[in-house]
Amino acid sequence: MLARLCSGTARRQCSALLPFSAAAAETSASATSTAARLAFSTSAYTPKPSTSASRRSASQQRVDHGHLPNAPSSPYVHNLDDAFFNEVRANTVLPPGSAAALAQSADTEGDHDEVARPGTGIPTFRLIDGVGKLLEGVTEESLNITREEARKIYSTMLFLPAFDLILSNAQRQGRISFMMTSAGEEAGIIGSASALGPTDEVFTQYRESGVLIWRGCSLDKMMAQVFGTEDDVCRARQMPIHFGSTDHHFHPISSPLATQIPQAAGAAYALKRTPSRQNDIVVCYFGEGAASEGDFHAGVNMASTLDCPILFIARNNGFAISTPSTEQFKGDGIASRGPGYGMDTLRVDGNDVFAVRAAVRAAKQRIIDTSRPILLELMSYRVGHHSTSDDSSAYRSKDRVEDWKRLDNPLHRMRNFCQDRGWWSDEEEESTKKAHRTTLLQAIQRAESSMRPSISSMFEDVYAGEIPASLQDQRAELARLIKMYGQHEPWAKELAKHRDQGNDLDNFARKDT
């Protein structure tokens, strides 16, 4: 599919980590171009020693691709001829214009936050440039999108900044305890969500709220989780924005990094063994920081070894909290790891919503057809702080962040694309932003006026069967403390927000103390 999307310049940018294996090459001998055989990479290859003509000079042995560290170039061509490699070797995370502009914006000597330098790393798949124009050779038909689909995608992308801003302000006002945003990564989140089926199982980290929004989850249910009301399906036991929805096949988010990766691999193995779900896949999102955890290696190895129908989507946004990618690993990003686990792999411009959408669609179909996992690496940039507990100005330049907002803004790229075709207007931009803000504020008001769960409910569903003695002791101690201090502030104010105001523990206090 990706090969059909690409021709000319775009085809040169639609490449992958490694070509097909020797056996696969024999079966695809009729392919007329190298790029046509490179929609996805595979680890099942037979490396050949490079000749003196193809061997690179010492100065070319280290490559730099976006916000990746300098990585050694491979000494093998892996069936990818030098002529084609030279055409894609300067490909960068960003369209050339943006990369050049950023490169000239400051002297980056010694700056770890170098995310736009040209290099010889793994090529990146993209379809539109930094201002929303189709790349040379990409046709309107190849995007496979209608006016209404494009409008829905952009409107949902536009919802995320409003969601982030209003809830971040709510945290600053003390109305919620915590918030994490997805600023700068809207295209990767909504682009991938739009390419999935409604029954594909989704495991995410904490920046993919947009996937749940795209799937149609009620905003009231999401605010119930954020504000910890009794309507929360997780019974208000999670930190804010740790969503979950069985109705939308969206598995609850966990705070510890990378725990969702082996869980997702297990879910994919279960799908594989379920005859009625052979057209569904599991999708697992995580950041490049999570890929530094042991669970990443355990999960992807399990998925590949057991031929699990799963799509791993790594968001490489440049930072794991304050640690830049350049200090996390020396290899060429996350995509370079895929072949080591026997997985087809593709690196994608994560700020190009059409490239993300096309890549995820093609990956899903390939997973269904081959019963093999696939790894996508979405190259993006975390514009916002890590969380409301972070101040990123302590470890990166504010000017650099503003450059990214201005030069490679996924929202601007999509808006320009739609406006160029008469699918969107300035008036709609303002009215949509206003409507999103109103919708969010109304949902927050409803959540804040709702009761929190009863105090006694926190002891329910912790263990199956009879409540153990240790938990009974804790319940009795809490009942004693509420009885002693419940009439005083701040206890009284907080208890008033809960169903039964803590009186539901009275019986336990009398019985257990």
XYZ file of C-alpha atoms in Angstrom:
513
model
C 0.000 0.000 0.000
C 2.748 2.420 0.939
C 4.490 1.775 -2.352
C 1.332 2.818 -4.195
C 1.240 6.026 -2.206
C 4.701 7.006 -3.263
C 6.452 7.989 -6.441
C 9.256 10.368 -7.330
C 10.515 12.354 -4.368
C 7.890 10.882 -2.083
C 8.939 7.365 -3.001
C 12.504 8.152 -2.063
C 11.192 9.256 1.330
C 8.937 6.205 1.694
C 11.585 3.784 2.806
C 12.291 1.432 5.609
C 14.950 0.099 7.875
C 16.030 -2.911 5.850
C 14.962 -4.546 2.569
C 13.288 -7.924 2.263
C 15.220 -11.108 2.871
C 16.877 -12.973 0.026
C 13.950 -15.382 -0.086
C 11.453 -12.573 -0.104
C 13.427 -10.804 -2.793
C 13.088 -13.836 -5.054
C 9.319 -13.801 -4.688
C 9.194 -10.078 -5.436
C 11.614 -10.064 -8.349
C 9.011 -8.431 -10.528
C 9.195 -5.221 -8.518
C 10.485 -2.446 -10.745
C 12.016 -0.196 -8.129
C 13.950 -0.550 -4.921
C 11.533 1.747 -3.108
C 8.584 -0.439 -4.074
C 10.180 -3.291 -2.120
C 10.804 -1.209 0.957
C 7.391 -0.434 2.402
C 8.446 -2.283 5.539
C 11.692 -3.708 6.777
C 12.279 -7.198 8.059
C 14.993 -8.810 10.089
C 15.085 -11.975 8.002
C 17.904 -10.782 5.791
C 21.222 -12.131 4.593
C 23.851 -9.420 5.003
C 26.602 -9.222 2.417
C 30.024 -7.744 3.086
C 30.411 -4.332 1.533
C 32.847 -3.876 -1.307
C 35.481 -1.184 -1.380
C 33.222 0.818 -3.690
C 30.319 0.730 -1.262
C 32.327 1.143 1.916
C 31.873 4.559 3.469
C 34.678 6.827 4.548
C 35.501 7.245 8.220
C 33.752 10.592 8.277
C 30.540 8.882 7.164
C 30.582 6.150 9.777
C 28.420 8.092 12.209
C 24.943 9.277 11.321
C 22.495 11.663 12.935
C 18.768 11.416 12.290
C 16.711 14.037 14.037
C 16.795 13.818 17.816
C 18.750 10.580 17.683
C 22.361 10.266 18.776
C 25.156 9.692 16.319
C 24.924 6.027 15.398
C 27.405 3.863 13.467
C 26.484 3.318 9.842
C 25.987 -0.302 8.881
C 28.928 -1.814 7.006
C 26.444 -3.758 4.872
C 24.150 -2.552 2.120
C 21.530 -5.263 2.803
C 20.309 -5.388 -0.796
C 19.875 -1.609 -0.784
C 22.179 -0.263 -3.479
C 24.412 2.691 -2.726
C 22.731 4.889 -5.309
C 19.382 4.627 -3.585
C 20.943 4.913 -0.140
C 22.632 8.137 -1.148
C 19.291 9.535 -2.264
C 17.689 8.969 1.133
C 20.698 9.366 3.407
C 20.051 13.084 3.992
C 16.399 12.480 4.782
C 15.481 14.015 8.126
C 12.650 13.901 10.589
C 11.329 17.182 9.240
C 10.730 18.369 5.689
C 13.907 19.962 4.343
C 12.650 23.517 4.756
C 11.908 23.082 8.416
C 15.156 21.274 9.083
C 17.180 23.960 7.393
C 15.360 26.708 9.228
C 15.892 25.045 12.568
C 19.515 24.270 11.825
C 20.119 27.940 11.166
C 18.193 29.139 14.192
C 21.017 28.596 16.646
C 24.491 27.250 17.074
C 23.810 23.704 18.236
C 27.360 22.901 19.286
C 27.068 20.960 22.506
C 23.293 21.280 22.568
C 21.632 17.966 23.385
C 18.338 19.245 22.055
C 19.313 18.798 18.398
C 16.267 17.308 16.797
C 16.436 18.568 13.241
C 19.944 18.027 11.995
C 20.297 16.208 8.669
C 21.967 12.838 8.819
C 22.295 9.382 7.346
C 19.947 7.507 9.632
C 16.939 5.392 8.812
C 14.766 7.188 6.241
C 11.428 8.592 7.292
C 8.087 8.093 5.554
C 6.089 11.267 4.913
C 3.496 12.562 2.457
C 3.133 16.312 3.131
C 5.718 18.951 3.849
C 5.991 21.392 6.723
C 3.320 23.709 5.350
C 0.796 21.052 4.349
C 1.732 20.729 0.673
C 1.833 17.333 -1.008
C 5.335 16.109 -1.691
C 6.321 15.688 -5.312
C 4.755 12.519 -6.684
C 2.048 12.211 -4.020
C -1.446 12.461 -5.483
C -4.730 13.469 -3.883
C -6.154 10.032 -4.644
C -3.281 8.266 -2.929
C -4.129 9.929 0.391
C -7.439 8.043 0.377
C -9.303 10.631 2.422
C -12.572 12.478 1.946
C -13.432 16.043 2.846
C -15.493 14.959 5.844
C -12.803 12.597 7.106
C -10.186 15.339 6.885
C -12.447 17.780 8.706
C -13.134 15.283 11.479
C -9.447 14.523 11.878
C -8.505 18.189 12.081
C -11.359 19.078 14.426
C -10.294 16.284 16.781
C -6.663 17.364 16.563
C -7.836 20.878 17.431
C -9.686 19.526 20.459
C -6.481 18.278 22.087
C -4.873 21.705 22.746
C -8.109 22.883 24.374
C -8.239 19.685 26.443
C -4.611 20.150 27.494
C -4.859 23.851 28.309
C -8.070 23.742 30.321
C -7.062 20.722 32.398
C -3.556 22.109 32.939
C -5.136 25.310 34.232
C -7.433 23.238 36.447
C -4.356 21.602 37.956
C -2.704 24.962 38.569
C -5.878 26.087 40.331
C -5.800 23.042 42.615
C -8.944 21.505 41.150
C -7.140 18.345 40.013
C -3.841 16.921 41.175
C -1.987 16.154 37.964
C -2.006 16.583 34.181
C 0.068 15.507 31.182
C -0.382 16.994 27.724
C 0.063 15.837 24.135
C 1.150 19.189 22.679
C 3.132 18.745 19.479
C 2.060 15.128 19.011
C -1.520 15.603 17.817
C -0.889 14.220 14.334
C 0.606 10.966 15.558
C -2.195 10.391 18.044
C -5.205 11.233 15.880
C -3.644 10.018 12.636
C -3.077 6.567 14.102
C -6.460 6.451 15.835
C -8.237 7.247 12.568
C -6.618 4.246 10.884
C -7.703 1.677 13.469
C -10.902 -0.313 13.744
C -13.291 0.275 16.659
C -12.619 -3.187 18.102
C -8.842 -3.135 17.883
C -7.489 -3.408 21.423
C -5.548 -0.322 22.502
C -2.880 -0.056 25.193
C -1.452 3.417 25.699
C 0.896 5.417 27.846
C -0.349 8.767 29.152
C -0.345 11.076 26.107
C -2.885 9.217 23.990
C -6.105 10.642 25.420
C -6.924 11.635 21.851
C -7.296 7.993 20.847
C -10.123 7.578 23.339
C -11.673 10.873 22.262
C -11.527 9.764 18.614
C -13.271 6.521 19.525
C -16.218 8.467 20.865
C -15.832 8.087 24.601
C -18.161 10.390 26.504
C -16.415 13.490 27.767
C -18.434 13.131 30.970
C -16.852 9.717 31.547
C -13.402 11.133 30.928
C -13.958 14.034 33.315
C -15.338 11.599 35.893
C -11.946 9.899 35.804
C -9.975 13.146 35.921
C -11.962 14.511 38.884
C -12.384 11.153 40.625
C -16.176 11.055 40.837
C -18.369 8.073 41.610
C -19.165 7.774 37.884
C -15.584 6.828 37.073
C -15.428 3.270 35.724
C -12.181 2.771 37.659
C -13.889 3.915 40.875
C -11.650 6.988 41.268
C -8.607 4.911 42.110
C -6.309 6.247 39.420
C -4.379 9.462 38.933
C -5.991 11.965 36.551
C -5.878 11.183 32.803
C -5.266 7.481 33.468
C -8.267 6.500 31.388
C -9.787 3.138 30.627
C -12.922 2.059 28.778
C -13.976 -1.502 28.044
C -16.701 -0.172 25.738
C -14.033 1.375 23.536
C -11.448 -1.441 23.841
C -9.146 1.011 25.598
C -7.222 -0.676 28.393
C -6.597 1.281 31.616
C -3.418 3.327 31.659
C -0.687 2.513 34.162
C 1.760 5.082 35.517
C 4.863 2.856 35.596
C 6.714 3.062 32.294
C 6.406 0.235 29.766
C 4.194 -2.097 31.794
C 1.629 -1.949 28.991
C 4.036 -3.458 26.453
C 4.148 -7.066 27.765
C 0.475 -6.744 28.705
C -0.332 -5.808 25.117
C 1.726 -8.718 23.825
C -0.305 -11.052 26.028
C -3.560 -9.554 24.779
C -2.374 -10.027 21.195
C -1.615 -13.674 21.917
C -5.160 -14.031 23.247
C -6.555 -12.456 20.056
C -4.528 -14.884 17.993
C -6.220 -17.763 19.794
C -9.728 -16.305 19.405
C -11.274 -17.364 16.053
C -13.854 -14.564 16.053
C -11.191 -11.838 16.378
C -8.874 -12.638 13.504
C -9.483 -9.246 11.873
C -8.608 -7.335 15.040
C -5.165 -6.380 16.241
C -3.645 -4.960 19.408
C -2.029 -1.528 19.259
C 0.489 -0.537 21.914
C 1.683 3.062 22.272
C 4.762 4.071 24.246
C 7.459 6.732 24.274
C 11.116 6.308 23.437
C 11.844 6.568 27.161
C 9.660 3.527 27.835
C 11.675 1.666 25.201
C 14.636 1.939 27.572
C 12.813 -0.226 30.109
C 13.228 -3.983 30.302
C 9.515 -4.517 29.707
C 9.965 -3.217 26.162
C 12.405 -5.971 25.317
C 10.352 -8.639 27.052
C 7.149 -7.546 25.328
C 8.423 -7.206 21.769
C 10.401 -10.445 22.004
C 7.329 -12.328 23.216
C 5.169 -10.807 20.476
C 7.626 -11.683 17.738
C 8.456 -15.157 18.996
C 4.777 -16.098 19.324
C 3.674 -14.373 16.093
C 1.258 -12.053 17.862
C -0.990 -9.659 15.887
C 0.247 -6.434 17.445
C 1.342 -3.014 16.244
C 3.911 -1.304 18.448
C 3.862 2.486 18.044
C 6.865 4.227 19.572
C 6.510 7.992 19.979
C 10.006 9.397 19.743
C 9.422 12.939 20.980
C 12.993 13.647 22.002
C 12.770 13.457 25.788
C 12.129 10.993 28.581
C 11.098 13.632 31.116
C 14.357 15.652 31.112
C 16.624 13.049 29.518
C 17.158 13.728 25.799
C 17.241 10.860 23.334
C 20.938 11.467 22.814
C 21.560 10.340 26.397
C 19.222 7.338 26.284
C 20.787 5.216 23.563
C 23.537 5.241 20.933
C 21.696 3.334 18.203
C 19.569 4.881 15.472
C 16.405 5.314 17.485
C 13.762 2.726 18.280
C 13.240 1.602 14.686
C 16.747 0.162 14.548
C 15.780 -2.373 17.213
C 12.907 -3.943 15.293
C 14.931 -6.253 13.033
C 16.782 -7.624 16.031
C 13.467 -9.019 17.218
C 12.413 -10.190 13.766
C 9.844 -7.433 13.295
C 8.984 -5.422 10.220
C 9.742 -1.790 10.977
C 9.001 1.659 9.591
C 9.984 5.144 10.687
C 7.321 7.795 10.092
C 7.135 11.577 10.289
C 4.934 11.784 13.373
C 3.881 15.341 12.553
C 2.433 14.295 9.182
C -1.075 13.053 9.944
C -1.450 11.498 6.480
C 1.824 9.584 6.685
C 0.894 8.263 10.126
C -2.576 7.291 8.932
C -1.271 5.524 5.831
C 1.470 3.725 7.748
C -0.886 2.457 10.453
C -3.447 1.307 7.890
C -0.833 -0.570 5.911
C 0.700 -2.001 9.072
C -2.634 -3.292 10.334
C -3.383 -5.048 7.066
C 0.106 -6.517 6.960
C -0.273 -7.796 10.521
C -3.577 -9.481 9.651
C -2.150 -10.986 6.459
C 1.109 -12.251 7.951
C 0.213 -12.807 11.620
C 3.396 -10.974 12.530
C 4.007 -7.909 14.739
C 5.186 -4.577 13.341
C 7.059 -1.673 14.916
C 6.454 1.949 13.900
C 8.563 4.823 15.187
C 6.805 8.189 14.993
C 9.285 11.057 14.950
C 7.882 14.096 16.724
C 8.717 16.602 19.431
C 7.259 17.137 22.884
C 6.358 20.811 22.813
C 4.849 20.865 26.296
C 6.366 20.082 29.660
C 6.601 16.436 30.654
C 3.779 17.019 33.129
C 2.447 19.692 35.451
C 5.213 18.612 37.840
C 7.886 19.603 35.326
C 9.478 22.813 34.062
C 11.223 21.911 30.822
C 12.952 25.299 30.577
C 15.448 23.896 33.060
C 16.851 21.485 30.484
C 16.018 22.899 27.031
C 15.845 26.229 25.278
C 12.516 28.038 25.192
C 13.498 29.412 21.797
C 13.899 25.881 20.465
C 10.418 24.963 21.628
C 9.005 28.050 19.942
C 10.856 27.111 16.751
C 9.110 23.755 16.729
C 5.732 25.345 17.333
C 6.333 27.694 14.436
C 8.189 25.563 11.896
C 6.793 22.054 12.234
C 3.440 22.386 13.923
C 1.223 19.384 13.069
C -1.896 21.492 13.545
C -0.687 24.132 11.110
C 0.244 21.506 8.537
C -3.215 19.943 8.636
C -5.015 23.277 8.708
C -3.106 24.503 5.661
C -3.900 21.276 3.828
C -7.621 21.648 4.489
C -7.776 25.371 3.769
C -5.935 24.981 0.469
C -8.797 22.737 -0.680
C -11.596 24.874 0.687
C -12.378 22.286 3.353
C -11.797 24.668 6.274
C -12.028 28.395 6.905
C -10.790 30.960 9.398
C -14.351 31.356 10.659
C -14.636 27.627 11.301
C -11.298 27.688 13.082
C -12.534 30.223 15.609
C -16.005 28.729 16.026
C -14.591 25.223 16.496
C -12.095 26.386 19.119
C -14.877 28.191 20.967
C -17.171 25.156 20.792
C -14.428 22.843 22.079
C -13.720 25.172 24.988
C -17.407 25.436 25.895
C -17.881 21.671 25.711
C -14.912 21.070 27.990
C -15.882 23.682 30.570
C -19.422 22.315 30.767
C -18.127 18.771 31.256
C -15.810 19.984 34.016
C -18.669 21.769 35.765
C -20.738 18.588 35.715
C -17.832 16.565 37.077
C -17.112 19.030 39.871
C -20.751 18.979 40.936
C -20.793 15.175 41.129
C -20.172 13.207 44.299
C -17.030 11.233 44.902
C -17.357 7.543 45.803
C -18.184 6.561 49.360
C -15.147 6.198 51.599
C -15.916 2.552 52.303
C -15.778 1.692 48.599
C -11.988 1.973 48.601
C -11.850 -1.311 50.487
C -14.028 -3.119 47.955
C -12.730 -5.113 44.990
C -9.185 -5.067 46.305
C -9.217 -8.803 46.918
C -11.583 -11.436 45.623
C -13.691 -13.126 48.259
C -13.471 -12.273 51.934
C -11.627 -9.099 52.933
C -8.381 -10.150 54.663
C -7.727 -9.213 58.279
C -5.019 -6.692 57.335
C -7.452 -4.709 55.204
C -10.140 -4.923 57.871
C -7.664 -3.405 60.330
C -6.956 -0.515 57.961
C -10.659 0.088 57.455
C -11.237 0.136 61.198
C -8.364 2.565 61.739
C -9.714 4.936 59.090
C -13.164 4.749 60.670
C -11.640 5.657 64.031
C -9.793 8.654 62.584
C -12.888 9.949 60.787
C -14.908 9.639 63.971
C -12.244 11.554 65.881
C -11.404 14.291 63.365
C -14.229 14.269 60.830
C -15.892 17.380 62.259
C -12.735 19.437 61.897
C -11.138 21.043 58.853
C -9.845 20.081 56.386
C -11.462 16.692 57.028
C -15.016 18.011 57.074
C -14.632 19.854 53.777
C -13.191 16.827 52.018
C -15.632 14.321 53.510
C -18.533 16.454 52.297
C -17.480 15.701 48.720
C -17.941 11.955 49.212
C -21.109 9.931 49.110
C -22.222 9.294 52.724
C -19.543 11.729 54.002
C -17.663 8.852 55.608
C -20.624 7.799 57.759
C -20.674 4.488 55.901
C -17.644 3.464 57.982
C -19.418 3.837 61.332
C -20.471 0.214 61.512
C -16.959 -0.969 60.807
C -15.569 1.234 63.556
C -17.983 -0.170 66.111
C -17.411 -3.725 64.986
C -13.654 -3.699 64.558
C -12.522 -1.407 67.376
